[in-house]
Amino acid sequence: PPAPPAAMKIAVIGQSLFGQEVYCHLREEGHEVVGVFTVPDKDGKADPLGLKADKDGVPVFKFPRWRARGQALPDVVATYQALGAELNVLPFCSQFIPMEIISAPRHGSIIYHPSLLPRHRGASAINWTLIHGDKKGGFTIFWADDGLDTGDLLLQKECEIFPDDTVSTLYSRFLFPEGVKGMVQAVKLIAEGRAPRLPQPEDGATYEGIQKKETAQINWDQPAEAIHNWIRGNDKVPGAWTEACGQKLTFFSSTLSTEGLVPEGETLPIPGAHRPGVVTGAGLILFGNDDRMLLVKSIQLEDGKMIPASQLFRGADSTGLELTEEDLVTAEAVRGAWKRILPNVVEVEDSTDFFKSGAASLDVVRLVEEVKELCDGLELENEDIYMATTFGDFMQLLVRKMRGDNKESQCVIDHVEKTVNKLTLRMPHQLFIGGAFVDAEGAKTYETINPTDGSVICQVSLAQVSDVDKAVAAAKDAFEHGLWGKISARDRGRLLYRLADLLEQQQEELATIEALDAGAVYTLALKTHVGMSIQTFRYFAGWCDKIQGATIPINQARPNRNLTMTRKEPIGVCGIVIPWNYPLMMLSWKMAACLAAGNTVVIKPAQVTPLTALKFAELTLKAGIPKGVINVLPGSGSVVGQRLSDHPDVRKIAFTGSTEVGKRIMKSCALSNVKKVSLELGGKSPLIIFADCDLRKAVQMGMSSVFFNKGENCIAAGRLFVEDSIHDQFVQRVVEEVGKMKIGSPLDRDTSHGPQNHQAHLQKLVEYCQRGVKEGATLVCGGNQVPRPGFFFEPTVFTDVEDHMFIAREESFGPVMIISRFASGDVDAVLSRANATEFGLASGVFTRDISKALYVSDKLEAGTVFVNTYNKTDVAAPFGGFKQSGFGKDLGEAALNEYLRVKTVTFEY
C-alpha cells in the first residue's frame, strides 16, 4: 500500500467558523498547526478560529494589520518566520497578506474562493454569482497571489444554483461543508506531491467590486427574474433597497414561486417600478418590466426593524402577552444567554437591541442554539431574531412560539358563538389557508344545517377554484421553503403530540359540534368521533422519528465496492377529501399519517359537515403547526375535490366516499400528473352468523354492526346471513332490541339513535326501503321517517331478502338491517353468496368453531374480517378495502406508506 502522506507544519491564516472547521480537520488529519493568525477581538469577543486554537494550546496571533505604507511590517514577518511553517492555508481571510508571507513557506500558500474562477473574482463573489443568475456555482482553491484572485488553480468543485438560493442557503448547503472538505483535500494533494498548478484562463474572467449599501439600490427597469436575482444576491448583506413610503425599504427572502398568488391587497407605489407593489397575506408582490411577479417575504425599515412583508401597512402593536411565572423563569434564562453573547452589555433590559449591542450573524446562530437548549428543543429561525431585535420583543415572540400561539391568525378569527350542551361553542366558519381564516373568493357562503331540527347553524365560506389554488400554493411553499421541512422528525412528532393534547382538552366542545353539525350522538362522538381522533394523532406522532429506510446488499462493481440504501421521503402537497359520517375522525385517520410522514395538506371536509374541521384548524394554530402546512376548504366536491384532483402541484389524493366518485378522482389523478391515490370507497359488508355462535353476543354485535352511528358507517354490515336453524330466533331478538332503542336529540345522554346526517340522505333511505318492499322483501319493522322535526329515520329490519334484490346488492348507509337465510351446514354456499359483490371493505363471522372461523376468514374477500366481534377498529390496525371498495390503507404502520416515496441511493467507493 502507498505510504501515508507526510504530516506538514501549517500556518492557518483567517477567521470565522469556516476557518475553525478547516483548522480542526487539518489537525485530525495529523498535520501540525504551528500557528493561527486571525483578526483582533471585536467588542470583547474572540473570533471562533482563534478561540478554538487558543483552547488547543496553539499559538494565536491577532495582528490588526500586516503592512504599512505598502511594506510588510518587519516584526510581523519575523514572528511568522519563527514558526517554520511549510504551508500557509487561508480558508477565509479578510486581511491583506503581504507577498513576503505568501511566498515564505516551502509549499507556498493556498486560499479558498467561493466562485468558479476566473468568474467572479473579488470579495463579493457569492453575491455576484446570484445577481448574474448563474445556473452553476461552486468554489476554487488556488495558489495565493497578490490579492487579485489570479493565482494558479489547484482544485474546483461545482454545484447547481437553485432558483430561490440566497447567499446563506448556498453557503450552508454547499460552499461551507464542501469547502471545508476541499481545503483538506487540497492539503492532502500537496502533502502527496500531486497538487496541480493550472494557470487561470482569461476567457470568461470577470471582476466585480464589493457590494455596498449605496450600490445595492434596485433597478426596476428589468425583468422580474433579474430583480429577484438582485434581491437574493444582496440578501442579508448589504440588502437590496428602494425608496417607498417616504423611506428606504430593504427587501429580503425573494422568490419567483408565485403560482396561485393573486395580486390583491393594498398597493405600494414604488418610484421607477413598472407597476406598484401589492401587500398580500403571503408578502409583498413586485413586478418586473415583463409583468411577471416575484414575492418578497421580509422587509427592513429605515430604522433597522425587520418585519414580515405582509405587515407593511399594519400599525405598531402595543399589546403584549402577560408573562406567567414560568415564562418569567424562562425569560431570566434567556437573558443570561444574551449576556453571554453580548459581554460588553452591563445589563440586558427589555429595550436592549441585539444587533446594536454588537451581535453579528454568527451570534444569531448561537442564540438560536441557546434557545433550543433552554426551551425544550424549540426551533427558531434566524429570521425570527431579525424580526424581534430587542429583548422585550424577542421574549414576546419566544413565549408565543412556546405557547403555540399565532397571534395574527387568532386575532382575525370570526367565531360563530352558540350556547349548547352547557357549553359556549366558538366555531370558525371561514376557509383556512396559509395559517389564516379568510373569506372565499367573492365572499361566497352556504348554510350548514342542524339535522336534529333542520335549523341553520351558520353561514360557512364556500371555496372556489381560485381558493384551491391559493391553498395549494400555501401548502407547496410550506413544504418547499417553510419551517415544516426544516425541523427534525422528532420535533414534528412533538407538534403532533401537542395537537393531540389540545384535541383532548377541547373534546367536549368538539363532540358537541359533531352532534350539532353531523347529528352524532354526543356520548358516541365523545368516545369514537373525537376519542379515536385523539388516539390517532398520538399514535402517528410516535411514528415520526421511526420512518426509516434500509441498506441493501447488491453485486459489487469489482474491484470497487458498492453501498445501496433507501430513503423514505414525504411526497409533497397532499389533497384529502373526506365524507360526512365521521367528520373529525376521517380527517384524523388520513391527516395524522400524512403529517407524520412530513407532507403538507389541503383537505376538503364534506360540504354538509365542515365545522369540526374548521375548529381543528384553529387548534393547529395553538399547537404551533407552521402556517401553510394544513389548509381547510369547505365546499363542493365538483369544484374543490375536482380541482385538487386536477392540480399539477398536488402529488397525492386520499379519498373516502362513493365508488362512483372514487373512479372519477382516479381518472383525474391519472390524466393530470399521475398522482399517487388511495381510495376507501363503498361497501356491502357481509356478516355470517352460524348456528353454533354465542347467540346473545351475535345479536348484540349484529345490532351494532348495522345501527352503530345511525348506520352511517362505511363498514356497516350491509347484509346479514343467518343460518336457517337460528334465523327466526335471531330475528325475534333483534326486533325486541330495536324496540328498546331511544330515538331522540343527540345531546340527550340516554339517546341511542340520532338523526340522519342531512335531508337528501334521509330521502334516499325512504326510497331504499320502498324499493325493498316493492321487490318482495319482508319489512319487519321501521322503514319510515320518524314524525318529528329533523332528519330522523326509524331503525329498520328486512327479512326474506333474496340475492337478486336491490337491497341485497347496494348499501343503504343507514340504519337498515338486511337479513338473508342460508341452509344449515352449507359453509361454501354462504361464502359464495357473501363474496358475490364488487365490494370488499369489511366482513364478519360469528361461530364457536375456531376451524370454521379460520376457514371463513381466509375465504372472505374483504380488507377486514371481524370474528365474534364487529366494528373493532384500532389506530394500530391497518384499515382499507379490496375490489371496488378501493385500495390503500388508513391506520397502522401501513398508512404511512400511502404518504411516502422510496428513493434508492447507490454509492461506489
Short mmCIF file of C-alpha atoms in Angstrom, two decimals, residues 416-843:
data_model
loop_
_atom_site.label_atom_id
_atom_site.label_comp_id
_atom_site.label_asym_id
_atom_site.label_seq_id
_atom_site.Cartn_x
_atom_site.Cartn_y
_atom_site.Cartn_z
CA VAL A 416 -69.86 31.92 15.46
CA GLU A 417 -70.88 31.53 19.11
CA LYS A 418 -73.68 29.26 20.34
CA THR A 419 -74.55 28.06 23.84
CA VAL A 420 -75.25 24.35 23.54
CA ASN A 421 -74.87 21.38 25.89
CA LYS A 422 -73.98 23.78 28.77
CA LEU A 423 -71.01 24.99 26.69
CA THR A 424 -70.31 28.14 24.72
CA LEU A 425 -69.20 26.90 21.33
CA ARG A 426 -66.84 29.19 19.37
CA MET A 427 -66.79 27.93 15.80
CA PRO A 428 -64.73 29.32 12.91
CA HIS A 429 -66.72 29.40 9.66
CA GLN A 430 -64.26 30.70 7.03
CA LEU A 431 -61.73 28.94 4.83
CA PHE A 432 -58.37 28.20 6.45
CA ILE A 433 -55.50 29.00 4.07
CA GLY A 434 -51.86 29.66 4.89
CA GLY A 435 -52.44 29.87 8.64
CA ALA A 436 -55.32 32.38 8.45
CA PHE A 437 -59.12 32.23 8.30
CA VAL A 438 -60.28 34.02 5.17
CA ASP A 439 -63.42 34.52 3.11
CA ALA A 440 -63.92 32.57 -0.08
CA GLU A 441 -63.45 34.22 -3.46
CA GLY A 442 -66.37 36.58 -3.98
CA ALA A 443 -67.34 36.16 -0.29
CA LYS A 444 -69.47 33.15 -1.29
CA THR A 445 -71.11 31.20 1.54
CA TYR A 446 -73.65 28.46 2.16
CA GLU A 447 -75.78 27.30 5.10
CA THR A 448 -74.79 24.35 7.26
CA ILE A 449 -77.83 22.68 8.80
CA ASN A 450 -78.53 21.10 12.20
CA PRO A 451 -80.03 17.66 11.35
CA THR A 452 -81.80 17.47 14.73
CA ASP A 453 -84.31 20.19 13.81
CA GLY A 454 -83.41 21.38 10.32
CA SER A 455 -82.33 24.83 11.54
CA VAL A 456 -79.41 26.81 10.14
CA ILE A 457 -76.31 26.67 12.35
CA CYS A 458 -74.37 29.35 10.48
CA GLN A 459 -73.08 30.53 7.12
CA VAL A 460 -69.87 28.83 6.00
CA SER A 461 -67.45 30.08 3.34
CA LEU A 462 -67.84 28.18 0.06
CA ALA A 463 -64.44 27.58 -1.56
CA GLN A 464 -63.94 28.32 -5.26
CA VAL A 465 -61.30 27.13 -7.73
CA SER A 466 -59.12 30.19 -7.02
CA ASP A 467 -59.25 29.37 -3.30
CA VAL A 468 -57.97 25.85 -4.03
CA ASP A 469 -55.09 27.37 -5.99
CA LYS A 470 -54.22 29.67 -3.08
CA ALA A 471 -54.34 26.81 -0.58
CA VAL A 472 -52.16 24.56 -2.75
CA ALA A 473 -49.66 27.40 -3.22
CA ALA A 474 -49.54 27.90 0.56
CA ALA A 475 -49.03 24.16 1.14
CA LYS A 476 -46.34 23.98 -1.53
CA ASP A 477 -44.48 26.95 -0.07
CA ALA A 478 -44.69 25.44 3.42
CA PHE A 479 -43.34 22.13 2.11
CA GLU A 480 -40.51 23.53 0.00
CA HIS A 481 -39.43 26.61 1.96
CA GLY A 482 -41.13 26.60 5.36
CA LEU A 483 -40.14 25.51 8.83
CA TRP A 484 -42.04 22.20 8.49
CA GLY A 485 -39.41 20.72 6.21
CA LYS A 486 -36.52 22.02 8.31
CA ILE A 487 -37.46 20.74 11.77
CA SER A 488 -36.39 17.27 12.81
CA ALA A 489 -38.78 14.34 12.63
CA ARG A 490 -38.78 14.21 16.42
CA ASP A 491 -39.81 17.85 16.65
CA ARG A 492 -42.55 17.15 14.12
CA GLY A 493 -43.79 14.41 16.41
CA ARG A 494 -43.69 16.81 19.35
CA LEU A 495 -46.04 19.17 17.48
CA LEU A 496 -48.45 16.33 16.72
CA TYR A 497 -48.43 15.24 20.37
CA ARG A 498 -49.24 18.82 21.32
CA LEU A 499 -52.10 18.84 18.80
CA ALA A 500 -53.46 15.61 20.29
CA ASP A 501 -53.34 17.19 23.75
CA LEU A 502 -55.32 20.19 22.50
CA LEU A 503 -57.91 17.90 20.91
CA GLU A 504 -58.25 16.18 24.28
CA GLN A 505 -58.59 19.48 26.12
CA GLN A 506 -61.35 20.54 23.71
CA GLN A 507 -63.04 17.13 23.39
CA GLU A 508 -66.37 18.21 24.92
CA GLU A 509 -66.65 21.18 22.55
CA LEU A 510 -65.62 19.08 19.55
CA ALA A 511 -68.11 16.32 20.41
CA THR A 512 -70.86 18.90 20.83
CA ILE A 513 -70.06 20.46 17.44
CA GLU A 514 -70.13 16.96 15.93
CA ALA A 515 -73.59 16.39 17.46
CA LEU A 516 -74.80 19.78 16.24
CA ASP A 517 -73.42 19.59 12.68
CA ALA A 518 -73.47 15.85 11.92
CA GLY A 519 -76.20 14.54 14.23
CA ALA A 520 -73.74 12.28 16.05
CA VAL A 521 -74.97 11.04 19.41
CA TYR A 522 -72.91 13.04 21.91
CA THR A 523 -71.71 10.10 24.01
CA LEU A 524 -70.63 8.23 20.86
CA ALA A 525 -68.99 11.37 19.48
CA LEU A 526 -67.04 11.76 22.70
CA LYS A 527 -65.82 8.16 22.64
CA THR A 528 -65.38 7.50 18.92
CA HIS A 529 -65.57 10.59 16.70
CA VAL A 530 -63.30 12.61 18.98
CA GLY A 531 -61.75 9.92 21.16
CA MET A 532 -60.33 7.93 18.28
CA SER A 533 -59.14 11.16 16.63
CA ILE A 534 -57.02 11.89 19.71
CA GLN A 535 -55.65 8.35 19.72
CA THR A 536 -54.83 8.55 16.00
CA PHE A 537 -52.74 11.71 16.33
CA ARG A 538 -50.91 10.29 19.36
CA TYR A 539 -50.19 7.04 17.52
CA PHE A 540 -48.76 8.72 14.43
CA ALA A 541 -46.88 11.32 16.47
CA GLY A 542 -44.89 8.38 17.81
CA TRP A 543 -44.09 7.22 14.28
CA CYS A 544 -42.50 10.49 13.14
CA ASP A 545 -38.92 9.63 14.11
CA LYS A 546 -39.23 5.93 13.24
CA ILE A 547 -39.71 6.27 9.49
CA GLN A 548 -36.51 4.84 8.08
CA GLY A 549 -35.02 3.21 5.03
CA ALA A 550 -32.69 0.24 4.68
CA THR A 551 -29.24 -0.72 3.47
CA ILE A 552 -29.32 -3.32 0.70
CA PRO A 553 -26.51 -5.68 -0.37
CA ILE A 554 -26.02 -5.55 -4.14
CA ASN A 555 -23.49 -7.01 -6.58
CA GLN A 556 -20.16 -5.22 -6.19
CA ALA A 557 -18.55 -3.42 -9.15
CA ARG A 558 -15.20 -5.09 -8.54
CA PRO A 559 -12.51 -4.09 -7.73
CA ASN A 560 -14.60 -1.24 -6.25
CA ARG A 561 -17.39 -1.73 -3.76
CA ASN A 562 -20.98 -0.53 -3.63
CA LEU A 563 -23.42 0.54 -0.97
CA THR A 564 -27.13 0.87 -1.70
CA MET A 565 -29.58 2.42 0.70
CA THR A 566 -33.19 3.53 0.56
CA ARG A 567 -34.72 6.69 1.97
CA LYS A 568 -38.40 7.19 2.73
CA GLU A 569 -39.36 10.74 1.84
CA PRO A 570 -42.57 12.77 2.04
CA ILE A 571 -44.44 13.18 -1.24
CA GLY A 572 -45.23 16.89 -1.02
CA VAL A 573 -48.63 18.55 -1.16
CA CYS A 574 -51.43 16.06 -0.46
CA GLY A 575 -55.12 16.58 -1.12
CA ILE A 576 -57.54 14.87 1.27
CA VAL A 577 -61.27 14.55 0.61
CA ILE A 578 -63.38 13.10 3.43
CA PRO A 579 -67.04 12.09 3.93
CA TRP A 580 -69.71 13.33 6.32
CA ASN A 581 -70.30 10.30 8.56
CA TYR A 582 -67.29 10.77 10.89
CA PRO A 583 -66.11 14.32 10.05
CA LEU A 584 -63.31 14.69 12.60
CA MET A 585 -62.31 11.03 12.77
CA MET A 586 -61.96 10.68 8.98
CA LEU A 587 -59.86 13.86 8.98
CA SER A 588 -57.64 12.38 11.66
CA TRP A 589 -57.28 8.95 10.08
CA LYS A 590 -55.78 10.45 6.95
CA MET A 591 -54.17 13.67 8.11
CA ALA A 592 -52.23 12.24 11.06
CA ALA A 593 -50.35 9.76 8.87
CA CYS A 594 -49.89 12.37 6.15
CA LEU A 595 -48.35 14.90 8.57
CA ALA A 596 -46.25 12.29 10.37
CA ALA A 597 -44.64 11.49 7.01
CA GLY A 598 -43.72 15.17 6.62
CA ASN A 599 -46.20 16.26 3.95
CA THR A 600 -48.41 19.35 3.78
CA VAL A 601 -52.17 19.15 3.29
CA VAL A 602 -55.18 20.71 1.63
CA ILE A 603 -58.29 19.00 2.99
CA LYS A 604 -61.87 19.26 1.80
CA PRO A 605 -64.31 18.27 4.53
CA ALA A 606 -67.78 17.18 3.43
CA GLN A 607 -69.86 20.21 2.46
CA VAL A 608 -72.60 19.28 4.95
CA THR A 609 -70.24 18.80 7.95
CA PRO A 610 -67.44 21.42 7.88
CA LEU A 611 -67.43 22.73 11.45
CA THR A 612 -65.18 20.28 13.34
CA ALA A 613 -62.58 20.50 10.54
CA LEU A 614 -62.51 24.29 10.93
CA LYS A 615 -62.31 24.03 14.73
CA PHE A 616 -59.45 21.58 14.22
CA ALA A 617 -57.72 24.18 12.04
CA GLU A 618 -57.90 26.67 14.89
CA LEU A 619 -56.30 24.15 17.24
CA THR A 620 -53.41 23.63 14.81
CA LEU A 621 -52.54 27.30 15.30
CA LYS A 622 -52.42 26.82 19.06
CA ALA A 623 -50.31 23.69 18.61
CA GLY A 624 -47.73 25.70 16.66
CA ILE A 625 -48.13 23.84 13.36
CA PRO A 626 -46.40 26.19 10.86
CA LYS A 627 -48.65 28.18 8.56
CA GLY A 628 -49.46 26.59 5.24
CA VAL A 629 -48.92 23.03 6.46
CA ILE A 630 -52.68 22.49 6.93
CA ASN A 631 -55.35 24.15 4.80
CA VAL A 632 -59.11 23.51 5.12
CA LEU A 633 -61.55 24.23 2.29
CA PRO A 634 -65.27 23.63 2.85
CA GLY A 635 -67.01 23.37 -0.50
CA SER A 636 -68.49 21.11 -3.12
CA GLY A 637 -66.79 18.00 -4.43
CA SER A 638 -67.40 19.03 -8.04
CA VAL A 639 -65.41 22.25 -7.51
CA VAL A 640 -62.90 21.74 -4.67
CA GLY A 641 -62.41 17.98 -4.96
CA GLN A 642 -62.15 18.15 -8.72
CA ARG A 643 -59.60 20.97 -8.68
CA LEU A 644 -57.47 19.12 -6.12
CA SER A 645 -57.54 16.03 -8.36
CA ASP A 646 -56.54 18.11 -11.39
CA HIS A 647 -53.99 20.41 -9.74
CA PRO A 648 -50.43 19.90 -11.05
CA ASP A 649 -48.81 20.75 -7.70
CA VAL A 650 -50.81 18.18 -5.70
CA ARG A 651 -48.86 14.91 -5.60
CA LYS A 652 -51.28 12.68 -3.69
CA ILE A 653 -55.05 12.36 -3.22
CA ALA A 654 -56.57 10.42 -0.33
CA PHE A 655 -60.32 9.98 -0.70
CA THR A 656 -63.09 8.36 1.30
CA GLY A 657 -66.51 8.28 -0.35
CA SER A 658 -68.55 6.55 -3.01
CA THR A 659 -67.10 4.18 -5.60
CA GLU A 660 -68.56 6.28 -8.41
CA VAL A 661 -66.75 9.44 -7.28
CA GLY A 662 -63.60 7.46 -6.48
CA LYS A 663 -63.38 6.29 -10.09
CA ARG A 664 -63.64 9.88 -11.35
CA ILE A 665 -60.92 11.01 -8.93
CA MET A 666 -58.65 8.17 -10.03
CA LYS A 667 -59.11 9.16 -13.68
CA SER A 668 -58.41 12.83 -12.97
CA CYS A 669 -55.29 11.95 -10.99
CA ALA A 670 -54.01 9.87 -13.88
CA LEU A 671 -54.69 12.49 -16.55
CA SER A 672 -53.32 15.45 -14.57
CA ASN A 673 -49.89 14.40 -13.28
CA VAL A 674 -50.18 10.71 -12.34
CA LYS A 675 -50.84 11.46 -8.69
CA LYS A 676 -50.50 8.80 -6.07
CA VAL A 677 -54.01 7.81 -4.92
CA SER A 678 -55.58 5.93 -2.03
CA LEU A 679 -59.32 5.23 -2.07
CA GLU A 680 -61.68 3.99 0.64
CA LEU A 681 -64.95 3.53 -1.21
CA GLY A 682 -68.35 1.90 -0.88
CA GLY A 683 -69.09 -1.34 0.91
CA LYS A 684 -71.68 -4.06 1.27
CA SER A 685 -70.04 -5.91 4.12
CA PRO A 686 -71.38 -9.43 4.77
CA LEU A 687 -71.83 -10.73 8.32
CA ILE A 688 -72.26 -14.53 8.55
CA ILE A 689 -73.88 -15.86 11.71
CA PHE A 690 -73.60 -19.61 12.22
CA ALA A 691 -75.88 -21.63 14.45
CA ASP A 692 -73.00 -22.58 16.77
CA CYS A 693 -72.39 -18.96 17.77
CA ASP A 694 -72.94 -17.27 21.11
CA LEU A 695 -76.42 -16.04 20.12
CA ARG A 696 -76.65 -13.31 22.76
CA LYS A 697 -73.37 -11.81 21.60
CA ALA A 698 -74.29 -12.28 17.93
CA VAL A 699 -77.50 -10.31 18.44
CA GLN A 700 -75.68 -7.58 20.36
CA MET A 701 -72.90 -7.27 17.80
CA GLY A 702 -75.30 -7.70 14.88
CA MET A 703 -77.24 -4.70 16.17
CA SER A 704 -74.04 -2.70 16.47
CA SER A 705 -72.85 -3.80 13.02
CA VAL A 706 -75.89 -2.13 11.45
CA PHE A 707 -77.15 0.62 13.77
CA PHE A 708 -73.84 1.99 15.08
CA ASN A 709 -73.65 5.74 14.33
CA LYS A 710 -77.20 5.60 12.82
CA GLY A 711 -75.93 3.17 10.21
CA GLU A 712 -73.76 5.91 8.71
CA ASN A 713 -70.74 3.68 8.92
CA CYS A 714 -68.55 2.64 6.00
CA ILE A 715 -68.01 -0.87 7.39
CA ALA A 716 -71.62 -1.38 8.49
CA ALA A 717 -72.85 -4.93 7.90
CA GLY A 718 -74.76 -4.38 4.67
CA ARG A 719 -76.15 -7.89 4.70
CA LEU A 720 -76.52 -10.47 7.45
CA PHE A 721 -76.54 -14.18 6.51
CA VAL A 722 -78.13 -16.14 9.37
CA GLU A 723 -78.06 -19.95 9.45
CA ASP A 724 -81.53 -21.35 8.95
CA SER A 725 -81.82 -23.15 12.28
CA ILE A 726 -81.44 -19.96 14.35
CA HIS A 727 -82.86 -17.44 11.84
CA ASP A 728 -86.28 -16.89 13.42
CA GLN A 729 -84.91 -16.71 16.96
CA PHE A 730 -82.26 -14.22 15.84
CA VAL A 731 -84.84 -12.00 14.10
CA GLN A 732 -87.14 -12.09 17.13
CA ARG A 733 -84.37 -10.98 19.49
CA VAL A 734 -83.23 -8.24 17.10
CA VAL A 735 -86.76 -6.82 16.84
CA GLU A 736 -87.01 -6.82 20.65
CA GLU A 737 -83.74 -4.91 20.91
CA VAL A 738 -84.77 -2.41 18.22
CA GLY A 739 -87.87 -1.68 20.26
CA LYS A 740 -85.65 -0.63 23.18
CA MET A 741 -83.68 1.92 21.14
CA LYS A 742 -84.25 5.52 22.24
CA ILE A 743 -84.66 7.89 19.30
CA GLY A 744 -84.03 11.49 20.23
CA SER A 745 -81.76 14.52 20.37
CA PRO A 746 -78.13 13.52 20.01
CA LEU A 747 -77.31 15.69 23.01
CA ASP A 748 -79.54 13.70 25.38
CA ARG A 749 -77.41 11.26 27.33
CA ASP A 750 -79.93 8.40 27.02
CA THR A 751 -80.34 8.74 23.23
CA SER A 752 -79.12 5.70 21.30
CA HIS A 753 -80.29 6.74 17.81
CA GLY A 754 -79.97 10.28 16.49
CA PRO A 755 -80.92 12.00 13.23
CA GLN A 756 -79.50 11.09 9.83
CA ASN A 757 -76.84 13.45 8.62
CA HIS A 758 -78.83 15.52 6.11
CA GLN A 759 -82.15 15.80 4.30
CA ALA A 760 -81.05 14.29 0.98
CA HIS A 761 -79.69 11.20 2.72
CA LEU A 762 -82.92 10.77 4.68
CA GLN A 763 -84.90 10.82 1.44
CA LYS A 764 -82.60 8.17 -0.10
CA LEU A 765 -83.25 5.89 2.88
CA VAL A 766 -87.01 6.25 2.44
CA GLU A 767 -86.70 5.37 -1.26
CA TYR A 768 -84.33 2.47 -0.46
CA CYS A 769 -86.85 0.86 1.88
CA GLN A 770 -89.74 1.45 -0.53
CA ARG A 771 -87.79 -0.40 -3.21
CA GLY A 772 -87.10 -3.30 -0.84
CA VAL A 773 -90.81 -3.71 -0.12
CA LYS A 774 -91.66 -3.42 -3.82
CA GLU A 775 -89.21 -6.22 -4.72
CA GLY A 776 -90.79 -8.57 -2.17
CA ALA A 777 -88.59 -8.39 0.92
CA THR A 778 -90.41 -8.56 4.26
CA LEU A 779 -90.32 -5.28 6.21
CA VAL A 780 -90.37 -6.50 9.83
CA CYS A 781 -90.10 -3.05 11.44
CA GLY A 782 -89.23 0.56 10.62
CA GLY A 783 -88.81 1.81 7.07
CA ASN A 784 -90.18 5.31 7.60
CA GLN A 785 -89.16 8.81 8.62
CA VAL A 786 -89.87 9.50 12.28
CA PRO A 787 -92.76 12.01 12.53
CA ARG A 788 -90.86 14.78 14.32
CA PRO A 789 -88.72 17.79 13.27
CA GLY A 790 -85.30 16.94 11.89
CA PHE A 791 -83.97 14.10 9.76
CA PHE A 792 -84.82 11.05 11.89
CA PHE A 793 -85.31 7.61 10.36
CA GLU A 794 -86.63 4.51 12.10
CA PRO A 795 -84.24 1.61 12.74
CA THR A 796 -85.34 -0.89 10.09
CA VAL A 797 -85.21 -4.68 9.67
CA PHE A 798 -85.82 -6.59 6.42
CA THR A 799 -86.02 -10.38 6.15
CA ASP A 800 -86.56 -12.77 3.25
CA VAL A 801 -84.04 -10.81 1.22
CA GLU A 802 -83.04 -12.68 -1.93
CA ASP A 803 -79.73 -12.30 -3.72
CA HIS A 804 -81.12 -10.57 -6.82
CA MET A 805 -82.84 -7.75 -4.90
CA PHE A 806 -81.54 -4.20 -4.98
CA ILE A 807 -81.26 -4.02 -1.18
CA ALA A 808 -79.17 -7.22 -1.21
CA ARG A 809 -76.65 -5.67 -3.62
CA GLU A 810 -76.47 -1.97 -2.72
CA GLU A 811 -75.61 -0.35 0.61
CA SER A 812 -78.10 1.90 2.37
CA PHE A 813 -75.55 3.73 4.52
CA GLY A 814 -78.29 3.95 7.10
CA PRO A 815 -79.97 2.03 9.93
CA VAL A 816 -81.32 -0.75 7.74
CA MET A 817 -80.66 -4.42 8.64
CA ILE A 818 -80.82 -6.78 5.64
CA ILE A 819 -81.23 -10.43 6.73
CA SER A 820 -80.99 -13.49 4.47
CA ARG A 821 -81.18 -17.16 5.41
CA PHE A 822 -78.68 -19.81 4.43
CA ALA A 823 -79.02 -23.58 4.62
CA SER A 824 -77.68 -25.21 7.76
CA GLY A 825 -74.17 -26.53 7.38
CA ASP A 826 -73.60 -25.13 3.89
CA VAL A 827 -70.47 -23.06 4.56
CA ASP A 828 -69.19 -22.83 0.99
CA ALA A 829 -72.55 -21.78 -0.40
CA VAL A 830 -72.92 -18.88 2.02
CA LEU A 831 -69.32 -17.84 1.35
CA SER A 832 -70.06 -17.76 -2.36
CA ARG A 833 -73.10 -15.53 -1.73
CA ALA A 834 -71.15 -13.28 0.65
CA ASN A 835 -68.38 -12.77 -1.91
CA ALA A 836 -70.78 -12.21 -4.81
CA THR A 837 -70.31 -8.45 -4.68
CA GLU A 838 -67.89 -5.96 -6.20
CA PHE A 839 -67.32 -4.51 -2.74
CA GLY A 840 -64.79 -5.77 -0.21
CA LEU A 841 -64.36 -3.32 2.64
CA ALA A 842 -65.21 -5.41 5.72
CA SER A 843 -66.89 -8.64 6.76
#
